[in-house]
Structure formats: structure tokens, C-alpha cells
């Protein structure tokens, strides 16, 4: 019997990539208004190239980008960088949201006595900020972040912490995530049931680990849990 539902955060509970795309464009526009040359659409694309190189969680994106653009006047540099950061944070507050139905469903599952858990590769600070911005911060019994282990899924460590904190066996947990490698393979190797958050999945599925269930919408999870 399933006793806990464990979720990945980005692109599983919140529309993280949608936010990243919109915030890159908002930052590009702010930089253009503050003196950076180049069409915002092109600048936004180049910001994503920085993410591709350094990772989506990279925290010096705008300074790395401006340095690459050859801006060496430090006041000019900081003026453009801070405008970009403010635009990024502003879009975080307005764009980063849970997928449709997430909050009521998490509340209903909790009411049914299931433990609601989060296992994210985000840092503790970023995870809690995203949870606070999206209004999800009060809904979890267990939260495991990258800071707890220093390892990324599919490494067993984050999953082991989940088992220890819930005091459950792997077969009592269903793990929901958008990443076939990190989430699905990682949880499967531990012996948990798995559900792919297909609505948020932007990863290639060819040759990827198959989940036990595939969610086209978040709300489909309720029926799946009732059936197992
Ligand atoms: Mg994810």
C-alpha cells in the first residue's frame, strides 16, 4: 500500500522552465533599456547558452553573460546587471506558479493520510524560495534538497534520506518527477513506484527509463494513487 508520495520540484510541481524562459526575456529587455546592445530575443537566447554551459541553477548568469559581451566599464556593467537581476526576480514573483490543481490535490492526499515529500536537486535556499513564491511551502512532511547530500539524483543518497525520514519501505512510496534519468531511474533503482510528469518533461524519451505511470496532467495522479 502506498503511504507516501514524493515529488521532484522543478517542472513537476512548478512551471520552472516556463519561468526560466520568461525571466530570460524580461532580463534581456531590462538590459536593453539600460544600454546593452542587441535584440532582446537574441539576448534571451544567449542567456540560455550560459545556462547550457553552467547549468540551469547557475547564479552568476548575468555577470558571466555581460563579461562575455565584453563590457568592462564596471559602473555600466553593474547598472545593466542589477536591472537584469531585478527583472529576473520580478518575473519569479509573477510567473513561477504551481501547475493546475497541485495545491488542492496535495491537500487532499495529505488528508487521506499520505505523507507528502519533496526531493529536489535545487539548493536549500532556492528550493524554499521557489516553494514560498509558489505558495507550496506548508504542504510537505519531508523536504530533501541538494544541501542534504551534496549529490544529485539519480544518486541513491537523496532517496535514502527520503526513506529514513519517512521511515517507509521503498515499495510504500510513489515518486513523481519530470526527468526520466534523475527522477524515474533514481527512484526505480531504489524499488519505489514511479510516475513521469510528462506535462513538464522536456527530456528526450528515446531510450529513457520507463516509469510505471505517465501523467499527461498533474490531476491524473489522484486516480493512479487510488488504484494502487
Ligand atoms: Mg524537475
Coordinates of C-alpha atoms and ligand atoms in Angstrom, one line a residue:
X1 CA 0.0 0.0 0.0
X2 CA 1.2 3.5 -0.9
X3 CA 2.0 5.5 2.2
X4 CA 3.9 8.5 0.7
X5 CA 4.0 10.5 -2.5
X6 CA 7.4 12.0 -3.2
X7 CA 7.8 14.8 -5.7
X8 CA 10.6 16.4 -7.6
X9 CA 10.0 20.2 -7.6
X10 CA 11.0 21.9 -10.9
X11 CA 8.8 21.1 -13.9
X12 CA 6.9 18.6 -11.7
X13 CA 5.1 20.8 -9.2
X14 CA 6.0 24.3 -10.6
X15 CA 6.5 25.5 -14.2
X16 CA 10.2 26.1 -13.8
X17 CA 11.3 26.1 -17.4
X18 CA 8.4 28.4 -18.4
X19 CA 9.6 30.8 -15.7
X20 CA 13.2 30.5 -16.9
X21 CA 12.2 31.4 -20.5
X22 CA 10.1 34.3 -19.5
X23 CA 12.6 35.6 -17.0
X24 CA 15.4 35.5 -19.6
X25 CA 13.3 37.6 -21.9
X26 CA 12.4 40.0 -19.1
X27 CA 16.1 40.3 -18.1
X28 CA 17.1 40.8 -21.8
X29 CA 14.5 43.6 -22.2
X30 CA 15.7 45.3 -19.0
X31 CA 19.3 45.1 -20.1
X32 CA 18.4 46.6 -23.5
X33 CA 16.6 49.5 -21.7
X34 CA 19.8 50.1 -19.7
X35 CA 22.2 50.3 -22.6
X36 CA 23.0 46.7 -23.7
X37 CA 23.0 46.4 -27.5
X38 CA 21.2 43.6 -29.2
X39 CA 17.6 42.5 -29.8
X40 CA 16.1 41.1 -26.6
X41 CA 15.0 37.8 -28.3
X42 CA 18.6 37.2 -29.3
X43 CA 20.0 38.2 -25.9
X44 CA 17.5 35.8 -24.2
X45 CA 18.8 33.0 -26.4
X46 CA 22.3 33.8 -25.4
X47 CA 21.4 33.8 -21.7
X48 CA 20.2 30.3 -22.2
X49 CA 23.5 29.4 -23.7
X50 CA 25.1 30.4 -20.4
X51 CA 22.6 28.1 -18.7
X52 CA 23.6 25.3 -21.1
X53 CA 27.2 25.8 -20.3
X54 CA 27.0 26.3 -16.5
X55 CA 23.7 24.7 -15.6
X56 CA 20.2 26.0 -15.1
X57 CA 20.8 26.7 -11.4
X58 CA 23.9 28.8 -12.1
X59 CA 23.7 32.0 -10.0
X60 CA 26.1 34.3 -11.9
X61 CA 24.4 34.1 -15.2
X62 CA 24.1 37.8 -15.9
X63 CA 27.6 38.7 -14.9
X64 CA 29.0 35.9 -16.9
X65 CA 26.9 37.0 -19.9
X66 CA 27.9 40.7 -19.6
X67 CA 31.6 39.7 -19.2
X68 CA 31.3 37.6 -22.4
X69 CA 29.8 40.6 -24.2
X70 CA 33.0 42.5 -23.4
X71 CA 31.5 45.1 -21.1
X72 CA 34.4 46.3 -19.0
X73 CA 33.2 49.7 -17.6
X74 CA 32.3 48.5 -14.1
X75 CA 29.5 51.0 -13.4
X76 CA 28.0 50.3 -16.8
X77 CA 28.4 46.5 -16.0
X78 CA 26.7 46.8 -12.6
X79 CA 23.9 49.1 -13.9
X80 CA 22.9 46.5 -16.6
X81 CA 23.4 43.5 -14.3
X82 CA 21.2 44.9 -11.5
X83 CA 18.5 45.8 -14.0
X84 CA 18.6 42.2 -15.2
X85 CA 18.5 40.7 -11.7
X86 CA 15.5 42.9 -10.7
X87 CA 13.7 41.9 -13.8
X88 CA 14.5 38.2 -13.2
X89 CA 13.2 38.4 -9.6
X90 CA 10.1 40.3 -10.6
X91 CA 9.3 37.6 -13.1
X92 CA 10.0 35.0 -10.4
X93 CA 7.2 36.5 -8.3
X94 CA 4.8 36.8 -11.2
X95 CA 5.5 33.8 -13.4
X96 CA 6.6 30.9 -11.1
X97 CA 3.4 29.0 -10.2
X98 CA 2.3 25.5 -9.4
X99 CA 0.7 23.5 -12.2
X100 CA -3.0 23.5 -12.3
X101 CA -4.5 21.5 -9.4
X102 CA -1.3 21.0 -7.4
X103 CA -2.3 22.7 -4.2
X104 CA -5.8 21.2 -3.8
X105 CA -4.5 17.7 -4.7
X106 CA -1.6 17.8 -2.3
X107 CA -4.0 18.9 0.5
X108 CA -6.4 16.0 -0.4
X109 CA -3.7 13.4 -0.4
X110 CA -2.5 14.6 2.9
X111 CA -6.0 14.4 4.3
X112 CA -6.1 10.8 3.2
X113 CA -3.1 10.2 5.5
X114 CA -0.4 10.1 2.8
X115 CA 3.0 11.7 3.6
X116 CA 3.8 14.4 1.1
X117 CA 7.5 14.6 0.3
X118 CA 9.9 16.7 -1.8
X119 CA 13.2 15.5 -3.2
X120 CA 14.9 18.2 -5.3
X121 CA 18.3 18.8 -6.8
X122 CA 17.9 22.6 -6.1
X123 CA 19.8 24.1 -3.2
X124 CA 18.0 24.5 0.1
X125 CA 17.8 28.3 -0.4
X126 CA 16.4 28.1 -4.0
X127 CA 14.0 25.3 -3.1
X128 CA 12.4 27.1 -0.2
X129 CA 12.3 30.4 -2.2
X130 CA 10.5 28.7 -5.0
X131 CA 8.1 27.0 -2.6
X132 CA 7.4 30.3 -0.9
X133 CA 6.9 32.1 -4.2
X134 CA 4.5 29.4 -5.4
X135 CA 2.6 29.1 -2.1
X136 CA 3.6 25.4 -1.6
X137 CA 5.8 25.9 1.5
X138 CA 3.4 24.5 4.1
X139 CA 2.4 21.3 2.3
X140 CA 5.3 18.9 2.9
X141 CA 6.1 16.4 5.6
X142 CA 9.6 15.8 4.3
X143 CA 11.9 18.1 2.2
X144 CA 15.2 16.8 0.8
X145 CA 17.4 19.3 -1.0
X146 CA 20.8 19.2 -2.7
X147 CA 22.4 20.6 0.5
X148 CA 21.3 17.5 2.5
X149 CA 23.6 15.1 0.5
X150 CA 25.7 17.1 -2.0
X151 CA 24.6 14.6 -4.6
X152 CA 22.2 14.9 -7.5
X153 CA 19.5 12.3 -8.4
X154 CA 19.7 9.5 -9.6
X155 CA 22.4 9.1 -6.9
X156 CA 20.9 6.9 -4.1
X157 CA 21.7 9.4 -1.3
X158 CA 18.7 11.7 -1.7
X159 CA 16.4 8.7 -2.0
X160 CA 18.0 7.1 1.1
X161 CA 17.3 10.2 3.1
X162 CA 13.7 10.1 2.0
X163 CA 13.4 6.6 3.2
X164 CA 15.0 7.4 6.5
X165 CA 12.9 10.5 7.1
X166 CA 9.6 8.8 6.2
X167 CA 10.5 5.5 7.9
X168 CA 8.9 3.7 5.0
X169 CA 9.9 0.9 2.7
X170 CA 10.6 1.8 -1.0
X171 CA 7.5 -0.1 -2.2
X172 CA 5.3 2.2 0.0
X173 CA 6.4 5.3 -1.9
X174 CA 5.5 6.6 -5.3
X175 CA 7.9 9.0 -6.8
X176 CA 6.8 11.7 -9.3
X177 CA 9.2 13.6 -11.5
X178 CA 9.8 15.1 -15.0
X179 CA 13.3 13.7 -15.5
X180 CA 13.4 10.1 -16.8
X181 CA 17.1 9.8 -15.7
X182 CA 17.3 11.6 -12.4
X183 CA 13.8 11.0 -11.0
X184 CA 12.5 7.9 -12.6
X185 CA 15.7 5.8 -12.9
X186 CA 16.8 7.0 -9.4
X187 CA 13.6 6.1 -7.7
X188 CA 13.2 2.8 -9.6
X189 CA 16.6 1.7 -8.6
X190 CA 15.6 2.1 -5.0
X191 CA 12.5 0.0 -5.6
X192 CA 9.9 2.8 -5.5
X193 CA 6.9 3.1 -7.8
X194 CA 7.4 5.9 -10.4
X195 CA 5.2 8.3 -12.3
X196 CA 6.6 10.5 -15.1
X197 CA 5.4 14.2 -15.0
X198 CA 5.1 14.1 -18.8
X199 CA 3.4 17.6 -18.8
X200 CA 6.6 19.1 -17.6
X201 CA 9.1 16.8 -19.3
X202 CA 11.4 18.4 -21.9
X203 CA 13.9 15.5 -21.9
X204 CA 14.4 13.1 -24.7
X205 CA 12.3 10.0 -24.0
X206 CA 14.0 7.7 -26.6
X207 CA 15.9 5.1 -24.7
X208 CA 14.9 6.7 -21.3
X209 CA 13.9 4.7 -18.3
X210 CA 10.2 3.9 -18.4
X211 CA 8.0 4.9 -15.5
X212 CA 5.2 2.8 -14.1
X213 CA 2.8 5.6 -14.8
X214 CA 2.8 8.6 -17.2
X215 CA 0.9 11.8 -16.2
X216 CA -0.3 13.9 -19.1
X217 CA -1.8 16.3 -16.5
X218 CA -1.0 16.6 -12.8
X219 CA -4.5 15.8 -11.8
X220 CA -4.2 12.2 -13.2
X221 CA -2.1 11.3 -10.2
X222 CA -5.1 11.1 -7.9
X223 CA -6.7 8.2 -9.8
X224 CA -3.4 6.4 -10.1
X225 CA -2.8 6.6 -6.3
X226 CA -6.3 5.4 -5.6
X227 CA -5.7 2.4 -7.9
X228 CA -2.6 1.1 -6.3
Ligands
LIG1 MG1 12.5 18.5 -12.4

